[in-house]
Short mmCIF file of C-alpha atoms in Angstrom, two decimals:
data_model
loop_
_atom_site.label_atom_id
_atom_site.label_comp_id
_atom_site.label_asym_id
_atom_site.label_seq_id
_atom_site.Cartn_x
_atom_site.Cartn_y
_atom_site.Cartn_z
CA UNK B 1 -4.58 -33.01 9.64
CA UNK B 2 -3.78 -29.67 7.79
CA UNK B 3 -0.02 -29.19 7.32
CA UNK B 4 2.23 -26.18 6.21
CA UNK B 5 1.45 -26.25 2.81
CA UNK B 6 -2.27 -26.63 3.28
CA UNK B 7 -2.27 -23.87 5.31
CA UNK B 8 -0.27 -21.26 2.53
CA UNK B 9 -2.28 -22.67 -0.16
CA UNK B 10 -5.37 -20.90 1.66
CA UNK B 11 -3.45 -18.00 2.38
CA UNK B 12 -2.94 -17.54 -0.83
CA UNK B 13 -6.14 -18.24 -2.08
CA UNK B 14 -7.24 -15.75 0.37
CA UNK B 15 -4.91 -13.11 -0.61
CA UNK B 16 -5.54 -13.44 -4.56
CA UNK B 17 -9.71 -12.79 -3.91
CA UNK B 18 -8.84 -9.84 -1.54
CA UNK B 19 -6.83 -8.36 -4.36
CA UNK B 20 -9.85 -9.23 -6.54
CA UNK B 21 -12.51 -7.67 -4.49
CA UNK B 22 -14.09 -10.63 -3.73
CA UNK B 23 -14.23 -9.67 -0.10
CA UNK B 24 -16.57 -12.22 1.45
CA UNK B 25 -15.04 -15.14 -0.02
CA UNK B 26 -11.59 -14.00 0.69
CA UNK B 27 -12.87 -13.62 4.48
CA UNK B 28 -14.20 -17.17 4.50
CA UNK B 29 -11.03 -18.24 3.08
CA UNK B 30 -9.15 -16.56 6.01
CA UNK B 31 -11.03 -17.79 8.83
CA UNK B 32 -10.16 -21.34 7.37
CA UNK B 33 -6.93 -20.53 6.97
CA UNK B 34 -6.21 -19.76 10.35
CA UNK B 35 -8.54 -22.92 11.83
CA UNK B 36 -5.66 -24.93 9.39
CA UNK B 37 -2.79 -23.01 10.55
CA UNK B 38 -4.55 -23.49 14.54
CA UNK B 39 -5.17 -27.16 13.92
CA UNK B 40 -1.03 -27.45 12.11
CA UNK B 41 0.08 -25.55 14.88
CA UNK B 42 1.68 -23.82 12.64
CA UNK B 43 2.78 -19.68 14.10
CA UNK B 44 3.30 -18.17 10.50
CA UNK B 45 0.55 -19.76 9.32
CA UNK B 46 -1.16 -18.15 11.98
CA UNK B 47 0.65 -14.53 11.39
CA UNK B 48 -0.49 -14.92 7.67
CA UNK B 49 -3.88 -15.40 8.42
CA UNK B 50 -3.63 -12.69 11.06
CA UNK B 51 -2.30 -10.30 7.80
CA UNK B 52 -5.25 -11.73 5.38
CA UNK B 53 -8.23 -10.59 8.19
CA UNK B 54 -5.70 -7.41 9.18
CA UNK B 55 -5.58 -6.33 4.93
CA UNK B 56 -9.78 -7.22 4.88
CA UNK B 57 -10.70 -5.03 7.74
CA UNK B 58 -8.18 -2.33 6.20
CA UNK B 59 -9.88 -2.60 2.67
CA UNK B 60 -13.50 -2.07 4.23
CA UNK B 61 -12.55 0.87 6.55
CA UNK B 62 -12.15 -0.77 9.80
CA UNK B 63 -8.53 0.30 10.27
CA UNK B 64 -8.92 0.17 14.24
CA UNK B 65 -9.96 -3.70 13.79
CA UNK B 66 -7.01 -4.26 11.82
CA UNK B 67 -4.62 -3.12 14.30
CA UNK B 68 -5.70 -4.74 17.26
CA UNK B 69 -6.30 -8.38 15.26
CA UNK B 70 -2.60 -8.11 14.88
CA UNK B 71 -2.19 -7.17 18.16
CA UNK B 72 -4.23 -9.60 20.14
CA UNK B 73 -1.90 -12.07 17.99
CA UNK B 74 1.17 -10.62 19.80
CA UNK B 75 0.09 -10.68 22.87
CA UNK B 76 -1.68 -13.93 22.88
CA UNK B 77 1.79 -15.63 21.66
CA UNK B 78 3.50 -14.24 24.83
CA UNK B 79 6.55 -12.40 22.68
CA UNK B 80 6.73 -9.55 20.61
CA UNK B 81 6.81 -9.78 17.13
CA UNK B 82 10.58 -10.13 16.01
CA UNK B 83 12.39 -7.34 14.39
CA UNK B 84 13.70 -9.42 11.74
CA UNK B 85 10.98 -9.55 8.97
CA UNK B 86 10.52 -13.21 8.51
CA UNK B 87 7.50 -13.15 6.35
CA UNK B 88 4.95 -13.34 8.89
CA UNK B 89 5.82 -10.95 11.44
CA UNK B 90 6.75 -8.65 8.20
CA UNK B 91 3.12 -8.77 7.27
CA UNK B 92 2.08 -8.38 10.66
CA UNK B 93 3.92 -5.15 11.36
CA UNK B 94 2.69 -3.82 8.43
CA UNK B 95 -0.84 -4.07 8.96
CA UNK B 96 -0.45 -2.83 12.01
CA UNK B 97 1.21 0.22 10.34
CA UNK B 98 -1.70 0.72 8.09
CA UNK B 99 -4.68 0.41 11.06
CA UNK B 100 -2.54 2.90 13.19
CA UNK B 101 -2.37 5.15 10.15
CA UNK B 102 -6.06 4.82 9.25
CA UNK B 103 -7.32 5.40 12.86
CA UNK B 104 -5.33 8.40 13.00
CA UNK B 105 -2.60 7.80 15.46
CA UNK B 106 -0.07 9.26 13.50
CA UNK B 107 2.90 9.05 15.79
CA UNK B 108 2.98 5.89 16.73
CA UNK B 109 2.69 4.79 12.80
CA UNK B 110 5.28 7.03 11.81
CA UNK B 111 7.41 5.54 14.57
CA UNK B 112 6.50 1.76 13.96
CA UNK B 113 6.97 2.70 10.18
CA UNK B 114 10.23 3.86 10.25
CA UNK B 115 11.58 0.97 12.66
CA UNK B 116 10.01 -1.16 10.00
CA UNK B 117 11.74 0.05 7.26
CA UNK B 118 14.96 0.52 8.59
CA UNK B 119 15.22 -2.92 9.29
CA UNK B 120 14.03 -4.16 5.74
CA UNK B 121 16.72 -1.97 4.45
CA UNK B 122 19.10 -3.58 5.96
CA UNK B 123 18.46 -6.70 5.07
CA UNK B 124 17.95 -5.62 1.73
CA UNK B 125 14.57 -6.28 1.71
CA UNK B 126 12.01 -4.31 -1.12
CA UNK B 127 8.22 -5.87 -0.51
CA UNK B 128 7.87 -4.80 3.02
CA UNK B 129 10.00 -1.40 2.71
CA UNK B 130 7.89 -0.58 -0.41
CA UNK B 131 4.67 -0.79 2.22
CA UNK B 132 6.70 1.10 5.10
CA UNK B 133 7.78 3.92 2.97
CA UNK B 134 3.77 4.41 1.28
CA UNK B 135 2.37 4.49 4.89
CA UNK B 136 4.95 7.34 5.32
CA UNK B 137 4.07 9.35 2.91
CA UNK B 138 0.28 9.19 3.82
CA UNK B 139 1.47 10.00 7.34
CA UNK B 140 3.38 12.96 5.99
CA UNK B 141 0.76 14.30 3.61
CA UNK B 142 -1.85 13.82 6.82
CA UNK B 143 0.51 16.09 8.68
CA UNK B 144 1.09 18.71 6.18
CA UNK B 145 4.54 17.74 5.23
CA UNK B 146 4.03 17.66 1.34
CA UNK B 147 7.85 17.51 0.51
CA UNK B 148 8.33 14.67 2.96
CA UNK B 149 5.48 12.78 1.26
CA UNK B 150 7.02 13.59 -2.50
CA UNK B 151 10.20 11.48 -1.00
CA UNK B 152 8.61 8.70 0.72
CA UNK B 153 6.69 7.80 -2.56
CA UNK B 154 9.39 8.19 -4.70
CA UNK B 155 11.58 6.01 -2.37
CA UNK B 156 8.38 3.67 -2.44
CA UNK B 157 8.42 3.48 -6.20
CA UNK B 158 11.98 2.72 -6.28
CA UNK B 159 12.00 0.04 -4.04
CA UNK B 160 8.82 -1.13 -6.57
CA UNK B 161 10.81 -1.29 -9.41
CA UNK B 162 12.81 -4.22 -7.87
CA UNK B 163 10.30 -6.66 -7.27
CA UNK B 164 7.42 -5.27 -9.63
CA UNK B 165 4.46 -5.38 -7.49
CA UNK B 166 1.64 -3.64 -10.39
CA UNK B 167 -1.01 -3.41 -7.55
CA UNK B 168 1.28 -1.84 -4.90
CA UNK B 169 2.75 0.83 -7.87
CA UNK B 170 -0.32 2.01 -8.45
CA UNK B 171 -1.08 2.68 -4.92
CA UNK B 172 2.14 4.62 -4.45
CA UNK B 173 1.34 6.60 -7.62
CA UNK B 174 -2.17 7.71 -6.39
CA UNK B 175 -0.18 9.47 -3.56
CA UNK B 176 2.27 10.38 -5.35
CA UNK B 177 0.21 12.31 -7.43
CA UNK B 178 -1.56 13.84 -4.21
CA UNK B 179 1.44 14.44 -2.67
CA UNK B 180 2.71 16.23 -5.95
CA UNK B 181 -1.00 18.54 -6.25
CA UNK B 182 0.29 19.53 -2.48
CA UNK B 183 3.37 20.62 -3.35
CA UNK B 184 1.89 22.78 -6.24
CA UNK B 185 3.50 20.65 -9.26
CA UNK B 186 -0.27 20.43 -10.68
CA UNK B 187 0.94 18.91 -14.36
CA UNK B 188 3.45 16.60 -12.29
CA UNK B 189 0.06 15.32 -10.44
CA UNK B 190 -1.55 14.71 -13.37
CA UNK B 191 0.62 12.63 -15.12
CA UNK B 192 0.87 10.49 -11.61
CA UNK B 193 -2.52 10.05 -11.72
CA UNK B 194 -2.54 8.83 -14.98
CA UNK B 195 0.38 6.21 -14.32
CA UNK B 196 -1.55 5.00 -11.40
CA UNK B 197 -4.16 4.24 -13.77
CA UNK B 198 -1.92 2.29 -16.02
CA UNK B 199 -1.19 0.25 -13.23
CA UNK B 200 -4.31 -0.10 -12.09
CA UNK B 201 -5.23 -1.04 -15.33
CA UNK B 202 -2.48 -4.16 -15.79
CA UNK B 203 -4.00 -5.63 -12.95
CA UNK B 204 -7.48 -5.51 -13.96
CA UNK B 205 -10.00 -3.64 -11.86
CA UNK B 206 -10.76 0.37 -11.11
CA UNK B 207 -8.87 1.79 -8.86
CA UNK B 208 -8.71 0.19 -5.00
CA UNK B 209 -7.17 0.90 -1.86
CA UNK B 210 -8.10 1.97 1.65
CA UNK B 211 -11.02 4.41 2.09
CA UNK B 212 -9.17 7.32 3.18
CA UNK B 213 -6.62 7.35 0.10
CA UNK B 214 -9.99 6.96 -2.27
CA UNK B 215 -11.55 9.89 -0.52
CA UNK B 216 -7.84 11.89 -1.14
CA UNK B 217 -7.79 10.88 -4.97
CA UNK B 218 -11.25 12.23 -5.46
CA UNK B 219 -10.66 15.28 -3.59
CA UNK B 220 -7.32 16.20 -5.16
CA UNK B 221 -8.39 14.89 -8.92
CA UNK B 222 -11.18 17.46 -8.51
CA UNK B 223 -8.83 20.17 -7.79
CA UNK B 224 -6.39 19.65 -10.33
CA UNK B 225 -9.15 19.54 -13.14
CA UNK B 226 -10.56 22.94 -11.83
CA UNK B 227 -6.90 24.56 -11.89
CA UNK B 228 -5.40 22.98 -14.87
CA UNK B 229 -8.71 22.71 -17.10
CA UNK B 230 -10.43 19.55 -18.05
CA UNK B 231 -8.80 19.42 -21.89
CA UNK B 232 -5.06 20.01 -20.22
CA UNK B 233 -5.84 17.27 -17.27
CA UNK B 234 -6.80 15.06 -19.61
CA UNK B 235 -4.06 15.31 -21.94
CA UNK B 236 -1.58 14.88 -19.59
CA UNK B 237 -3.49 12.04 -17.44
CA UNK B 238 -3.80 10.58 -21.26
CA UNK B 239 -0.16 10.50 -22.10
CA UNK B 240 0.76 8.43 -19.01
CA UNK B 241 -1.42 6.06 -19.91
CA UNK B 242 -0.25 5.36 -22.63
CA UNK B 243 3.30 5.51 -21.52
CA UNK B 244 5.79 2.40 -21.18
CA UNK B 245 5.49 0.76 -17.48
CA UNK B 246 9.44 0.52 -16.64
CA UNK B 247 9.33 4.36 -17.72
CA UNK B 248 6.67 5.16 -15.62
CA UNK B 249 7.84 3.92 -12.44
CA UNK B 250 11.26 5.10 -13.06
CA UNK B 251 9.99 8.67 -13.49
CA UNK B 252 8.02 8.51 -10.24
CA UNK B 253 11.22 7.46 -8.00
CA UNK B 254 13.25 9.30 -10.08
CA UNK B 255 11.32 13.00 -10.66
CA UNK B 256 12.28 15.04 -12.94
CA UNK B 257 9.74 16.98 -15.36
CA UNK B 258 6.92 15.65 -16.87
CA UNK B 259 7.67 14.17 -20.14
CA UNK B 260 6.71 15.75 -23.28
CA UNK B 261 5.06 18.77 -20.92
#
């Protein structure tokens, strides 16, 4: 009979090939990991699983899917999912975050988002908030609020620098740097980009993320290399990458002018 641990192991497992790309083994390993967490009886194991399949469908554009797999979870449990973030539920309401996001029902993401990260923040909590506070900055670049979305992924880095997180910093610095190209701060954007490619770098594959944010980072990278020039893009996307990591992150929550500009 699979038991707690069992059940995590997968999860993990699960998690570490998503991260990899290795999408159709990471979606085998989910649907065993929620048979064990089914067959344990076991309700986080379940949630986590829920979050592994939610993160999948996310990854491969099916944001819609993602959102109602976490969902049907809820309401097949009978209760909501708790406000405080006990891992599961955590990972839960952020998924659901990201589908609502990615299927374009901005409201109710910016609402659920919020809730979310007001709660981590009380509880002091920086993995989850980190999430929260990137979904609102897409939200508020998606609505035209370029400021807003400067401050959400600066607060999003700076909850990063607590816990680390290389994968998630260089998601928040590919919209920071869109968010920065929106504002105008072109050079500023450039240098983001070339942080998130640091990070992307440390953890060892091209850049990833959801559809929609690889479609923005195309777009935007496009735009700054026609306005800048493609020797000063370079040269500025070239100095962040070479740049320390703890300085890197500390300059994107922190702002301030690019260095050496």
């Amino acid at each position: 009979m699979p038991d707690g641990t069992w059940v995590r192991g997968l999860w993990s497992l699960g998690l570490t090939l998503t991260l990899q790309g290795e999408h159709r083994a990471a979606h085998a390993t989910a649907a065993a990991c929620r048979r064990a967490a089914t067959a344990a009886r076991d309700a986080e194991g379940l949630g986590r699983a829920a979050y592994l399949e939610g993160l999948l469908h996310l990854l491969e554009g099916r944001p819609l899917a993602a959102a109602s797999g976490v969902e049907t979870l809820k309401h097949g449990s009978g209760a909501p999912l708790p406000r405080r973030p006990t891992a599961a539920a955590a990972l839960g309401r952020l998924v659901h975050v990201f589908g609502l996001t990615g299927s374009g029902r901005l409201d109710r993401a910016r609402h659920e988002a919020l809730e979310l990260r007001d709660v981590c923040a009380a509880l002091d909590e920086h993995w989850t908030r980190s999430y929260a506070e990137h979904q609102l900055a897409l939200i508020a670049h998606l609505e035209g609020r370029a400021d807003h979305a400067v401050g959400h992924a600066r607060a999003a880095l700076d909850a990063k620098r607590h816990i680390g997180d290389a994968f998630g910093i260089a998601m928040v610095m590919d919209l920071l740097a869109i968010a920065l190209a929106d504002t105008g701060d072109e050079p500023a954007a450039a240098y983001a980009f070339g942080a998130a490619a640091r990070f992307w770098d440390t953890v060892g594959h091209p850049q990833r993320g959801t559809p929609e944010i690889a479609a923005l980072r195309g777009e935007f990278e496009d735009r700054l290399v026609r306005s800048l020039g493609r020797s000063r893009y370079d040269r500025t996307f070239d100095r962040a990458t070479a740049g320390d990591a703890r300085a890197l992150v500390a300059w994107g929550a922190d702002g301030g002018p690019v260095p050496d500009e």
